[in-house]
């Protein structure tokens, strides 16, 4: 007995819904991996340039340019980390047929 037999959903509609959910799930997983790759590259760059940052930013007098640099550097890194965590939460959602309102 097919999963759609007792639910009144045609097999063709069930196949379309399954393909749509599978495609969306695959996209979310790939999106999560791209976000994590971006975070790792930013962290790697931060580690490589940290000695220069200490020399040129932290050991100097506070100026507008150094404040803007630090804001951009660390807020950008925090944003990338939170964005990667957000995409991980989306990718881990359990998707059911009841969640699908419309399949084109």
PDB file of C-alpha atoms in Angstrom, residues 10-90:
ATOM      1  CA  UNK A  10      -2.462  11.365  -5.900  1.00  0.00           C
ATOM      2  CA  UNK A  11       0.821   9.484  -6.453  1.00  0.00           C
ATOM      3  CA  UNK A  12       1.929  12.153  -8.950  1.00  0.00           C
ATOM      4  CA  UNK A  13       1.348  14.952  -6.432  1.00  0.00           C
ATOM      5  CA  UNK A  14       3.151  12.954  -3.765  1.00  0.00           C
ATOM      6  CA  UNK A  15       6.129  12.455  -6.108  1.00  0.00           C
ATOM      7  CA  UNK A  16       6.217  16.199  -6.886  1.00  0.00           C
ATOM      8  CA  UNK A  17       6.014  17.087  -3.205  1.00  0.00           C
ATOM      9  CA  UNK A  18       8.762  14.613  -2.357  1.00  0.00           C
ATOM     10  CA  UNK A  19      11.020  16.038  -5.076  1.00  0.00           C
ATOM     11  CA  UNK A  20      10.334  19.609  -3.931  1.00  0.00           C
ATOM     12  CA  UNK A  21      11.105  18.798  -0.301  1.00  0.00           C
ATOM     13  CA  UNK A  22      14.234  16.853  -1.268  1.00  0.00           C
ATOM     14  CA  UNK A  23      15.493  19.700  -3.464  1.00  0.00           C
ATOM     15  CA  UNK A  24      14.853  22.275  -0.740  1.00  0.00           C
ATOM     16  CA  UNK A  25      16.561  20.132   1.869  1.00  0.00           C
ATOM     17  CA  UNK A  26      19.588  19.581  -0.404  1.00  0.00           C
ATOM     18  CA  UNK A  27      19.820  23.323  -1.056  1.00  0.00           C
ATOM     19  CA  UNK A  28      19.703  24.062   2.681  1.00  0.00           C
ATOM     20  CA  UNK A  29      22.472  21.555   3.386  1.00  0.00           C
ATOM     21  CA  UNK A  30      24.698  23.019   0.644  1.00  0.00           C
ATOM     22  CA  UNK A  31      23.935  26.532   1.889  1.00  0.00           C
ATOM     23  CA  UNK A  32      24.997  25.518   5.397  1.00  0.00           C
ATOM     24  CA  UNK A  33      28.301  24.119   4.128  1.00  0.00           C
ATOM     25  CA  UNK A  34      29.021  27.337   2.207  1.00  0.00           C
ATOM     26  CA  UNK A  35      28.356  29.405   5.324  1.00  0.00           C
ATOM     27  CA  UNK A  36      30.691  27.249   7.395  1.00  0.00           C
ATOM     28  CA  UNK A  37      33.374  27.506   4.714  1.00  0.00           C
ATOM     29  CA  UNK A  38      33.091  31.300   4.815  1.00  0.00           C
ATOM     30  CA  UNK A  39      33.388  31.318   8.610  1.00  0.00           C
ATOM     31  CA  UNK A  40      36.466  29.096   8.523  1.00  0.00           C
ATOM     32  CA  UNK A  41      38.118  31.318   5.915  1.00  0.00           C
ATOM     33  CA  UNK A  42      37.389  34.421   8.000  1.00  0.00           C
ATOM     34  CA  UNK A  43      38.758  32.750  11.126  1.00  0.00           C
ATOM     35  CA  UNK A  44      41.859  31.609   9.259  1.00  0.00           C
ATOM     36  CA  UNK A  45      42.404  35.129   7.935  1.00  0.00           C
ATOM     37  CA  UNK A  46      41.902  36.567  11.412  1.00  0.00           C
ATOM     38  CA  UNK A  47      44.489  34.219  12.873  1.00  0.00           C
ATOM     39  CA  UNK A  48      47.015  34.996  10.132  1.00  0.00           C
ATOM     40  CA  UNK A  49      46.651  38.756  10.460  1.00  0.00           C
ATOM     41  CA  UNK A  50      46.274  38.948  14.257  1.00  0.00           C
ATOM     42  CA  UNK A  51      49.986  39.695  14.941  1.00  0.00           C
ATOM     43  CA  UNK A  52      49.860  42.605  12.485  1.00  0.00           C
ATOM     44  CA  UNK A  53      46.606  43.794  14.049  1.00  0.00           C
ATOM     45  CA  UNK A  54      48.251  43.886  17.471  1.00  0.00           C
ATOM     46  CA  UNK A  55      51.218  45.797  16.099  1.00  0.00           C
ATOM     47  CA  UNK A  56      49.315  48.354  14.005  1.00  0.00           C
ATOM     48  CA  UNK A  57      45.975  48.701  15.772  1.00  0.00           C
ATOM     49  CA  UNK A  58      46.136  47.722  19.437  1.00  0.00           C
ATOM     50  CA  UNK A  59      49.545  49.258  20.230  1.00  0.00           C
ATOM     51  CA  UNK A  60      48.730  52.616  18.638  1.00  0.00           C
ATOM     52  CA  UNK A  61      46.723  55.615  19.726  1.00  0.00           C
ATOM     53  CA  UNK A  62      42.971  55.145  19.217  1.00  0.00           C
ATOM     54  CA  UNK A  63      41.847  56.788  15.975  1.00  0.00           C
ATOM     55  CA  UNK A  64      38.679  56.747  13.944  1.00  0.00           C
ATOM     56  CA  UNK A  65      40.248  54.474  11.323  1.00  0.00           C
ATOM     57  CA  UNK A  66      41.312  51.874  13.871  1.00  0.00           C
ATOM     58  CA  UNK A  67      37.870  51.891  15.510  1.00  0.00           C
ATOM     59  CA  UNK A  68      36.174  51.437  12.123  1.00  0.00           C
ATOM     60  CA  UNK A  69      38.598  48.645  11.261  1.00  0.00           C
ATOM     61  CA  UNK A  70      37.836  46.767  14.486  1.00  0.00           C
ATOM     62  CA  UNK A  71      34.086  47.226  14.092  1.00  0.00           C
ATOM     63  CA  UNK A  72      34.131  45.907  10.528  1.00  0.00           C
ATOM     64  CA  UNK A  73      36.469  43.048  11.333  1.00  0.00           C
ATOM     65  CA  UNK A  74      34.769  41.655  14.408  1.00  0.00           C
ATOM     66  CA  UNK A  75      31.147  42.465  13.626  1.00  0.00           C
ATOM     67  CA  UNK A  76      31.616  40.858  10.204  1.00  0.00           C
ATOM     68  CA  UNK A  77      33.066  37.758  11.823  1.00  0.00           C
ATOM     69  CA  UNK A  78      30.230  37.589  14.371  1.00  0.00           C
ATOM     70  CA  UNK A  79      27.667  38.043  11.616  1.00  0.00           C
ATOM     71  CA  UNK A  80      29.193  35.202   9.596  1.00  0.00           C
ATOM     72  CA  UNK A  81      29.178  32.899  12.635  1.00  0.00           C
ATOM     73  CA  UNK A  82      25.552  33.662  13.511  1.00  0.00           C
ATOM     74  CA  UNK A  83      24.510  33.304   9.868  1.00  0.00           C
ATOM     75  CA  UNK A  84      26.154  29.874   9.696  1.00  0.00           C
ATOM     76  CA  UNK A  85      24.399  28.805  12.897  1.00  0.00           C
ATOM     77  CA  UNK A  86      21.086  30.084  11.518  1.00  0.00           C
ATOM     78  CA  UNK A  87      21.509  28.142   8.278  1.00  0.00           C
ATOM     79  CA  UNK A  88      22.347  25.026  10.312  1.00  0.00           C
ATOM     80  CA  UNK A  89      19.064  25.383  12.224  1.00  0.00           C
ATOM     81  CA  UNK A  90      17.129  25.720   8.970  1.00  0.00           C
TER      82      UNK A  90
END
